[in-house]
Amino acid sequence: MTAQTPRSPRAAWPLLALIVAVLFASVAKTAADPDLWGHLRFGLDTLAQGGVVRTDPYAYVTTPGSWINHEWLAEVSFALAYSVLGVWGLGALKAVVGVAVLGAVFVRARHTGGGLVGPTLVSVLAAVTVLPQLHAVRPQIYTVGLLTALLLVLCAHERGRRGVLWASVPILMAWVNLHGGVLAGAGLLLAWYAGRVLERLIQARGLPAADGPGWGRRLEALLAPQELGPVLAALAATLVNPYGPGLPTFLLRTATGARPEIQDWQPATLNSYTGVCYLVLLLVLAAVYLRGRQRPSLPQSAILAVLLVVALGAQRHIALLGLAVALLAGPALQSLLPVSLRASASESAVSGNPRLHRTLDILVVVLAVAMAGYGLWSLGDIRYASGDYPVRAVQLLSAHVDEANLVTPYNWGEYVIWHLGPEIRVSMDGRRETVYSDEAYARSLAWHFGTDGWDALLDDPAADLALVKAGHPTDNLMRLKPGWERVYADETAAVYARSGSALATRLRTAAAGLERTPLPETLLFP
């Protein structure tokens, strides 16, 4: 029988390189989110002004000084990346965050389980749930990244790393200026601390009696100042923002309101991708708690329980649940695998055939290089479907309208702002409640869905033009609205102007002579 020799730890590096390349390629592909035009414009404005812009110049229905831009720092990062490297910089920024997140999941799984099969399985579980939140350059990528960092800090603290919990302070301080998902971070930090207190309470078998000997010391041990201090400091750090204490309150108010026009905020259904992901994560957790060894601790279980509940209410939270399952339940998930699959690469015995090993390693490396090359090419290839945006209508308005107020669907608002603002101002865009009043928001929703009072925006004397999706119910209603006429239409968008106005005459004449060359199916951002 041929003697078998273990491969050295270095023998795993080709597979590790392939795994990194696959992770990179999976997060490098980028689509243009409807809000990306606005995020980039607002970030460039912040850099130009040298501080947060508080008065909005892009909408005609807003009140001066009312803009609470809770994503200002994320937008500045987008503007810096774009200013230095153009579109490629935007893709690279998102890819760095994505690789860091999935790489952290893989490294933690390697440290707790060893081998390659188990960590790869855990990373795939995280990837399939997180990638929908990483498909576009948007502030949500920072919530994905900072939640990962926070969970790793909490796990490190539970392993006895003294002082590491103080890292939660800069995490939440940055988070509150990057994205409203800081509410999730603060809530999960509180859930974790409550779990720690409950864990100590169970170990102490009850609360200390107020008149008992040493009750103060026992209460102190229960609350653990070394944990309570960093937790309170992290919560206080959310006040370090341009708007002070009003920002967390504002985020809490707006996050609990209904957003019927945004798919991400709708509950997941079992016939959707996110619904299937939720079901898979639920089954994984059931297996982990029923059969797994190294189950998540009580504080970690508190985090998972909170995310299981909030993920039911909004599809975007399923990505956070997937991350938490991978990071907190990953060790237990790997313990369910057969021992042969959990073995470290350095411990696996293979037949001694160096030539075959070298050939396989070369093939793996070539594949890794190909995947990395595909990822690099994808970074600068941010595209959007031409049929999803009013490309020709915006070109018409850009060429023939110097200044106007335009009634706009919310998901086209920031596209219009980038190409036409601030000379042509909008009635609504993706910023919604951060800059628009509740009344303006409600009027826009009524116009978008054609409900009672749908024409309130049109009855406002300030409105000069209206941009609608061709064939949309609002388009049909507009055709029947007295005082308005359709001056341009294509397969994607229609433009209406006030009947008999100079704008109507000018646009109708220009549209009649417009040469409509076919648009490519997809266009490069911006």
CSV table of C-alpha atoms in Angstrom, one decimal, residues 42-51 53:
chain,number,residue,atom,x,y,z
A,42,PHE,CA,-25.6,65.2,-2.5
A,43,GLY,CA,-22.2,63.9,-1.6
A,44,LEU,CA,-20.6,66.2,-4.1
A,45,ASP,CA,-22.6,69.1,-2.8
A,46,THR,CA,-21.5,68.3,0.8
A,47,LEU,CA,-17.8,68.3,-0.3
A,48,ALA,CA,-18.3,71.5,-2.3
A,49,GLN,CA,-19.9,73.3,0.7
A,50,GLY,CA,-17.5,71.9,3.2
A,51,GLY,CA,-20.3,70.6,5.5
A,53,VAL,CA,-26.3,70.8,3.3
